[in-house]
PDB file of C-alpha atoms in Angstrom:
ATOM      1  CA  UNK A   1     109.279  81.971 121.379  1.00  0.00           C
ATOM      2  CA  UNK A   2     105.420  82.012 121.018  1.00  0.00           C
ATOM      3  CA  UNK A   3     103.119  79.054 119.135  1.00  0.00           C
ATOM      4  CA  UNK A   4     100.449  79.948 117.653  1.00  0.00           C
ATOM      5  CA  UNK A   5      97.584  77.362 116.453  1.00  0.00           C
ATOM      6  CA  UNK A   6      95.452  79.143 113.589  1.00  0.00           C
ATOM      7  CA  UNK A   7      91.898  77.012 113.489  1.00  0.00           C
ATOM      8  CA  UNK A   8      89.065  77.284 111.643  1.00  0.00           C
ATOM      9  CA  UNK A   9      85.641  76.250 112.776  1.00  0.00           C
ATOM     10  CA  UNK A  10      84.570  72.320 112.379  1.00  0.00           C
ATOM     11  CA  UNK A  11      81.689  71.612 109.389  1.00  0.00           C
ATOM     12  CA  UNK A  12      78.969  73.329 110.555  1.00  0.00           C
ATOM     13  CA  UNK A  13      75.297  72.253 109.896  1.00  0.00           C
ATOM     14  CA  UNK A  14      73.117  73.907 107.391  1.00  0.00           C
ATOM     15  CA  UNK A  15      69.852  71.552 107.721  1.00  0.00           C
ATOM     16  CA  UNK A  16      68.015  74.648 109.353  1.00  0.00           C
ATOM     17  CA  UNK A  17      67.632  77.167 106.449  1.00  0.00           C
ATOM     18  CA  UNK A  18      66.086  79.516 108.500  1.00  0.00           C
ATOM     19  CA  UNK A  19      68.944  79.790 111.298  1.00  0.00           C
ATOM     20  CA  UNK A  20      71.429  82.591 110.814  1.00  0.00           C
ATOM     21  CA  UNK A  21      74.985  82.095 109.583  1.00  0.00           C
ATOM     22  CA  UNK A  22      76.020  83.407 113.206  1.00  0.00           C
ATOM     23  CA  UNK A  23      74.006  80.504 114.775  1.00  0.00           C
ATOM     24  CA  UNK A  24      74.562  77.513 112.589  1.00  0.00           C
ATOM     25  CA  UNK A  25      76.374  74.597 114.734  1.00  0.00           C
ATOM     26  CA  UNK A  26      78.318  71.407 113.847  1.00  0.00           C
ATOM     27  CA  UNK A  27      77.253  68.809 111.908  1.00  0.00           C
ATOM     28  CA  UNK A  28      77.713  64.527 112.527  1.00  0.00           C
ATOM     29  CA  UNK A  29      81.397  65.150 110.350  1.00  0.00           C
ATOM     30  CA  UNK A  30      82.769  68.159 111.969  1.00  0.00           C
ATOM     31  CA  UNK A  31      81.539  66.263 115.350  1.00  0.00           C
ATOM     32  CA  UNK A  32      84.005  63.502 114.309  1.00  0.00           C
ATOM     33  CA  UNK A  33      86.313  65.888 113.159  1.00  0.00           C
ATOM     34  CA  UNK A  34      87.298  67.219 116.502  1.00  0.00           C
ATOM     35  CA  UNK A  35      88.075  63.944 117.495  1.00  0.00           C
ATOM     36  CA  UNK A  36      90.300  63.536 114.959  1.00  0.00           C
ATOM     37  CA  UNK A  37      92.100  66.651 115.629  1.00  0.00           C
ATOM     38  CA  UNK A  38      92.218  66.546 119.260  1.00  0.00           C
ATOM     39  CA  UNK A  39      93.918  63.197 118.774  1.00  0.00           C
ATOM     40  CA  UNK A  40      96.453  64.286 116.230  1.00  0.00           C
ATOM     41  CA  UNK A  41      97.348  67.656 118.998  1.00  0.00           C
ATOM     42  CA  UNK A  42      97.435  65.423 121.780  1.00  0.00           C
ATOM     43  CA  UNK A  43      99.955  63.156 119.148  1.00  0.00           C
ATOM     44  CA  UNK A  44     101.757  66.488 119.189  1.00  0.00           C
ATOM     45  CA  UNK A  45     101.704  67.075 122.547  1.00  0.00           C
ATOM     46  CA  UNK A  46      99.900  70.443 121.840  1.00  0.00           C
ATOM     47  CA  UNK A  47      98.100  72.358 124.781  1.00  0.00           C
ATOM     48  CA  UNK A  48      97.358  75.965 124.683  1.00  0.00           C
ATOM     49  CA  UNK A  49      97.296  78.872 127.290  1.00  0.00           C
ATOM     50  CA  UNK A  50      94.705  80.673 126.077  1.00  0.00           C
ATOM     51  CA  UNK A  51      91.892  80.148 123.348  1.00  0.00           C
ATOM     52  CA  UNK A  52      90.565  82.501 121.516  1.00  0.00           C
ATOM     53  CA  UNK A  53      87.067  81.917 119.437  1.00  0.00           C
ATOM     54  CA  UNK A  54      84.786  83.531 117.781  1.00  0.00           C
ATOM     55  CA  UNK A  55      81.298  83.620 119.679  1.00  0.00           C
ATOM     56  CA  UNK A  56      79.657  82.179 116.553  1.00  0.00           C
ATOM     57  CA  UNK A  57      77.841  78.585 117.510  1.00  0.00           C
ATOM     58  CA  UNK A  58      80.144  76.670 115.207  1.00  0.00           C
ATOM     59  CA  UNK A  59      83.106  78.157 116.438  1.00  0.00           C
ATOM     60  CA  UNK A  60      82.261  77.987 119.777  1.00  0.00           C
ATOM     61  CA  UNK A  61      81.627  74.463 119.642  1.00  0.00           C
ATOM     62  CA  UNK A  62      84.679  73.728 117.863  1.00  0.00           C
ATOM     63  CA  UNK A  63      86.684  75.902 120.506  1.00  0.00           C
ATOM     64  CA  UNK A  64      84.987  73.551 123.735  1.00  0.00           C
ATOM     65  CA  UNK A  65      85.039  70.293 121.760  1.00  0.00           C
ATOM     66  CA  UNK A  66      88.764  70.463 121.505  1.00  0.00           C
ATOM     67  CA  UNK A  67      89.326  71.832 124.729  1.00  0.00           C
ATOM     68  CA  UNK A  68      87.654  68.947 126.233  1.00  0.00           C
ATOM     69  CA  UNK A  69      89.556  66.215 123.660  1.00  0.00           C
ATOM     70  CA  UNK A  70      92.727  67.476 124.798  1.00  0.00           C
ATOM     71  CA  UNK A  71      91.841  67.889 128.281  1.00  0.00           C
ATOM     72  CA  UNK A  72      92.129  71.963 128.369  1.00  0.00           C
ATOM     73  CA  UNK A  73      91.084  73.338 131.325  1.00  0.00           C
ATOM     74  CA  UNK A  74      92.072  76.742 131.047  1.00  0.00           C
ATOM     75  CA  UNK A  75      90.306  79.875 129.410  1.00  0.00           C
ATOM     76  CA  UNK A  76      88.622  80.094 126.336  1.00  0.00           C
ATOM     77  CA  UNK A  77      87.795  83.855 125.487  1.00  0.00           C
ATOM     78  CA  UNK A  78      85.135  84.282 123.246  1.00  0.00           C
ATOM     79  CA  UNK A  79      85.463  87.491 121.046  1.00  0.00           C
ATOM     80  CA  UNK A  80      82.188  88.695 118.526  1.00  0.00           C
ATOM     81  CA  UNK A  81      85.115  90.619 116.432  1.00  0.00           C
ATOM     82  CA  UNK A  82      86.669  87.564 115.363  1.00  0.00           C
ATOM     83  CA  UNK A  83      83.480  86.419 113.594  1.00  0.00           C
ATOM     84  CA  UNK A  84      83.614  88.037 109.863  1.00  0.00           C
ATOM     85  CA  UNK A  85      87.261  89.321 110.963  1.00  0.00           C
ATOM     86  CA  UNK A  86      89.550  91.175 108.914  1.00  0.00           C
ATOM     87  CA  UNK A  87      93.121  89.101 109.213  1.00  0.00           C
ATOM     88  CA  UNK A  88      94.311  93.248 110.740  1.00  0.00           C
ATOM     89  CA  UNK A  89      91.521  92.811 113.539  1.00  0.00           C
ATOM     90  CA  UNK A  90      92.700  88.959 114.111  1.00  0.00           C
ATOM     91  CA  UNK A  91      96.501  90.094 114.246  1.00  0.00           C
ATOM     92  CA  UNK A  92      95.390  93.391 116.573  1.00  0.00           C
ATOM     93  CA  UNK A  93      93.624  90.667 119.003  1.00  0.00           C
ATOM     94  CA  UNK A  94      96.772  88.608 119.156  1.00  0.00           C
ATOM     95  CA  UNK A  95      98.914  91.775 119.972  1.00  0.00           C
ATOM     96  CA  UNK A  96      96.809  92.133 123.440  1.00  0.00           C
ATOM     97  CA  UNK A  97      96.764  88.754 124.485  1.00  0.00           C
ATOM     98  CA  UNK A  98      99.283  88.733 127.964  1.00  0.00           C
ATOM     99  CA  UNK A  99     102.655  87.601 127.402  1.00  0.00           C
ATOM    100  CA  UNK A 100     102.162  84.723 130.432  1.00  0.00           C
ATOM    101  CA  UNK A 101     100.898  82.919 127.989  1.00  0.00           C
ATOM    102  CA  UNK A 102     102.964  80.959 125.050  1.00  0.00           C
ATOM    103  CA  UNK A 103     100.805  78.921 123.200  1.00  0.00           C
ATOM    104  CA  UNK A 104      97.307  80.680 122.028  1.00  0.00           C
ATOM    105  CA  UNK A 105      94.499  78.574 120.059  1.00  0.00           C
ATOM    106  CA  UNK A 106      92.943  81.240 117.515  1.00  0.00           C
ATOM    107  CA  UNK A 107      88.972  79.714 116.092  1.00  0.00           C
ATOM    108  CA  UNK A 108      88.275  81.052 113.404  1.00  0.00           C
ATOM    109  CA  UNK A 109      86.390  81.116 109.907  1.00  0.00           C
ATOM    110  CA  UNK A 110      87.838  81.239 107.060  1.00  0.00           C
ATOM    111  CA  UNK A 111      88.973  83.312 104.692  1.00  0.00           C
ATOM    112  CA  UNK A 112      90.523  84.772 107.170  1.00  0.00           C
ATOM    113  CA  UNK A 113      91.693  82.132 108.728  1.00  0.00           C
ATOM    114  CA  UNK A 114      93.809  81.289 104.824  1.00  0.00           C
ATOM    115  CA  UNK A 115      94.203  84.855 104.291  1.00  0.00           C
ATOM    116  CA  UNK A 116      96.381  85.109 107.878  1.00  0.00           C
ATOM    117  CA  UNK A 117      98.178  82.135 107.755  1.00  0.00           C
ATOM    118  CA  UNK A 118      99.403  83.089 104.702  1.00  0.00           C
ATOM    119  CA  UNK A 119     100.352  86.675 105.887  1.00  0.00           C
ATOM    120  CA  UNK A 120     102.421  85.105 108.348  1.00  0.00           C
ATOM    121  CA  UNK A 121     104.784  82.349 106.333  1.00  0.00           C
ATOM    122  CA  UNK A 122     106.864  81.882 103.755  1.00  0.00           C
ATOM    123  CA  UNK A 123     104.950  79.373 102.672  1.00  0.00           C
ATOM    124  CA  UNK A 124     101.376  79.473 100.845  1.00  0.00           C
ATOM    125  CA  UNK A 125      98.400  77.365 101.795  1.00  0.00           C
ATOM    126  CA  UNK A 126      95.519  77.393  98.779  1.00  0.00           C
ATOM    127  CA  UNK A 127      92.579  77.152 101.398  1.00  0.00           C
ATOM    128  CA  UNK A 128      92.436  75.665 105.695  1.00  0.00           C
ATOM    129  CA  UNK A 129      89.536  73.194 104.892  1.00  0.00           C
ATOM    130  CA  UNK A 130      87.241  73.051 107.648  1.00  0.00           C
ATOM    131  CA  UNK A 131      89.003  72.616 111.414  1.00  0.00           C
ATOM    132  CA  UNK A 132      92.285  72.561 109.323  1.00  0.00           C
ATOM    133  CA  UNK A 133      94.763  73.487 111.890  1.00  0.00           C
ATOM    134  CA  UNK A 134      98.260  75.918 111.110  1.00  0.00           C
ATOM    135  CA  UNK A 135     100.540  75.787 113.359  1.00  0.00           C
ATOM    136  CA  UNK A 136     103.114  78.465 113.818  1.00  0.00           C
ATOM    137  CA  UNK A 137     106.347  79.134 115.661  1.00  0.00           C
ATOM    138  CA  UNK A 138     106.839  82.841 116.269  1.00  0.00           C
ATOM    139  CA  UNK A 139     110.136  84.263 117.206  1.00  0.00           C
ATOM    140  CA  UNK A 140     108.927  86.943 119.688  1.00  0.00           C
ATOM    141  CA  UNK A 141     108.881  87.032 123.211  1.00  0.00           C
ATOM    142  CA  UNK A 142     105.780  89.231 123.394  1.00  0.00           C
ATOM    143  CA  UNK A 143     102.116  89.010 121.886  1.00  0.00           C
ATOM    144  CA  UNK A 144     102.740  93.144 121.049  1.00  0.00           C
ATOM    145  CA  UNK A 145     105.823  92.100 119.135  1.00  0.00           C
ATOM    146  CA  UNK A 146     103.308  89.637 116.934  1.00  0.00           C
ATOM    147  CA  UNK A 147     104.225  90.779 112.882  1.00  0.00           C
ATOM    148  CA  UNK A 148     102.713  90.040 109.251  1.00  0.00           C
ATOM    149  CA  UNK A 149     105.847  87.637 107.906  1.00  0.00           C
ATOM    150  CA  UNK A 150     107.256  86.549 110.858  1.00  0.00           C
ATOM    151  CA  UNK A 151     106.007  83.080 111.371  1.00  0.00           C
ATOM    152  CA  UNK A 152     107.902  79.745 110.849  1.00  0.00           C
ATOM    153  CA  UNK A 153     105.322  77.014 109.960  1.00  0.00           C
ATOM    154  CA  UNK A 154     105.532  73.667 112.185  1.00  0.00           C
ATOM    155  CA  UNK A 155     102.860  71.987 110.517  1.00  0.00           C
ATOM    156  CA  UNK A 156      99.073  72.097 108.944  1.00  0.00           C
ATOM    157  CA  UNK A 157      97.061  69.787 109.499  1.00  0.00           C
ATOM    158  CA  UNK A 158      93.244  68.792 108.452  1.00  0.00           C
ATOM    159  CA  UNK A 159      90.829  65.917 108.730  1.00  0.00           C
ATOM    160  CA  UNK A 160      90.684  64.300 105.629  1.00  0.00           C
ATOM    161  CA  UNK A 161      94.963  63.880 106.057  1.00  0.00           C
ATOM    162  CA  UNK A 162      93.888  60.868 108.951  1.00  0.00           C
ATOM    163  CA  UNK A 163      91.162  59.098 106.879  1.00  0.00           C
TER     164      UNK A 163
END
């Protein structure tokens, strides 16, 4: 069995109008908000492998604030194609990731952070709010095997649920 953690990016900051999309960070509440989150994980006694972000500021951020909250020490792969991804590209970057490792962290942006989670479960989720967190179980043994409708949801999970 593989986990996989579908994220999508804290609240990022839009006081600098002139900064690009790609550039924008966090603001004060998607600071907060990975606090939050890291605490609910570590609740779960969730840890990932691997973590994969998108280089874009606010998902990098995200991707090391969490990391740090949940004392991660391992990898965290940032990849420009999952920034404006289509949910194919995100599924094609899951396929290569090595089987030695279980549980994979995915930052992301949304749609297509929605639009993938949805792909994968029987379920349907309206929209992952910012750094809402889906968590699925997948029953492969290897990333290649990863397929559109084979996830089992174990939970999803936002900020606003721990106010």
């Amino acid at each position: 069995m593989k986990n996989l953690y579908l994220i999508r990016h804290a609240k990022s900051d839009w006081s600098d109008e002139n900064k690009s999309d790609f550039d924008r960070g966090l603001n004060k509440r998607g600071e907060k908000a990975i606090l939050t989150m890291a605490k609910a994980l570590k609740e779960k006694k969730v840890i990932p492998d691997l973590i994969l972000s998108s280089s874009a500021k606010r998902a990098k951020l995200t991707a090391k604030g969490l990391a740090k909250e949940i004392k991660y020490s391992g990898k965290i792969k940032y990849i420009d194609a999952l920034y404006m991804a289509e949910p194919e590209t995100i599924q094609e970057l899951i396929k290569d990731v090595n089987d030695k490792y279980d549980t994979l962290f995915v930052v992301g942006h949304n749609p297509e952070t929605t639009e993938l989670s949805n792909m994968l479960i029987d379920d349907y989720i309206d929209n992952v709010p910012t750094l809402g967190i889906v968590a699925l179980k997948l029953p492969i043994n290897d990333w290649k095997a990863f397929k559109i409708g084979k996830g089992k949801m174990q939970f999803f999970i936002y900020p606003k649920m721990f106010k």
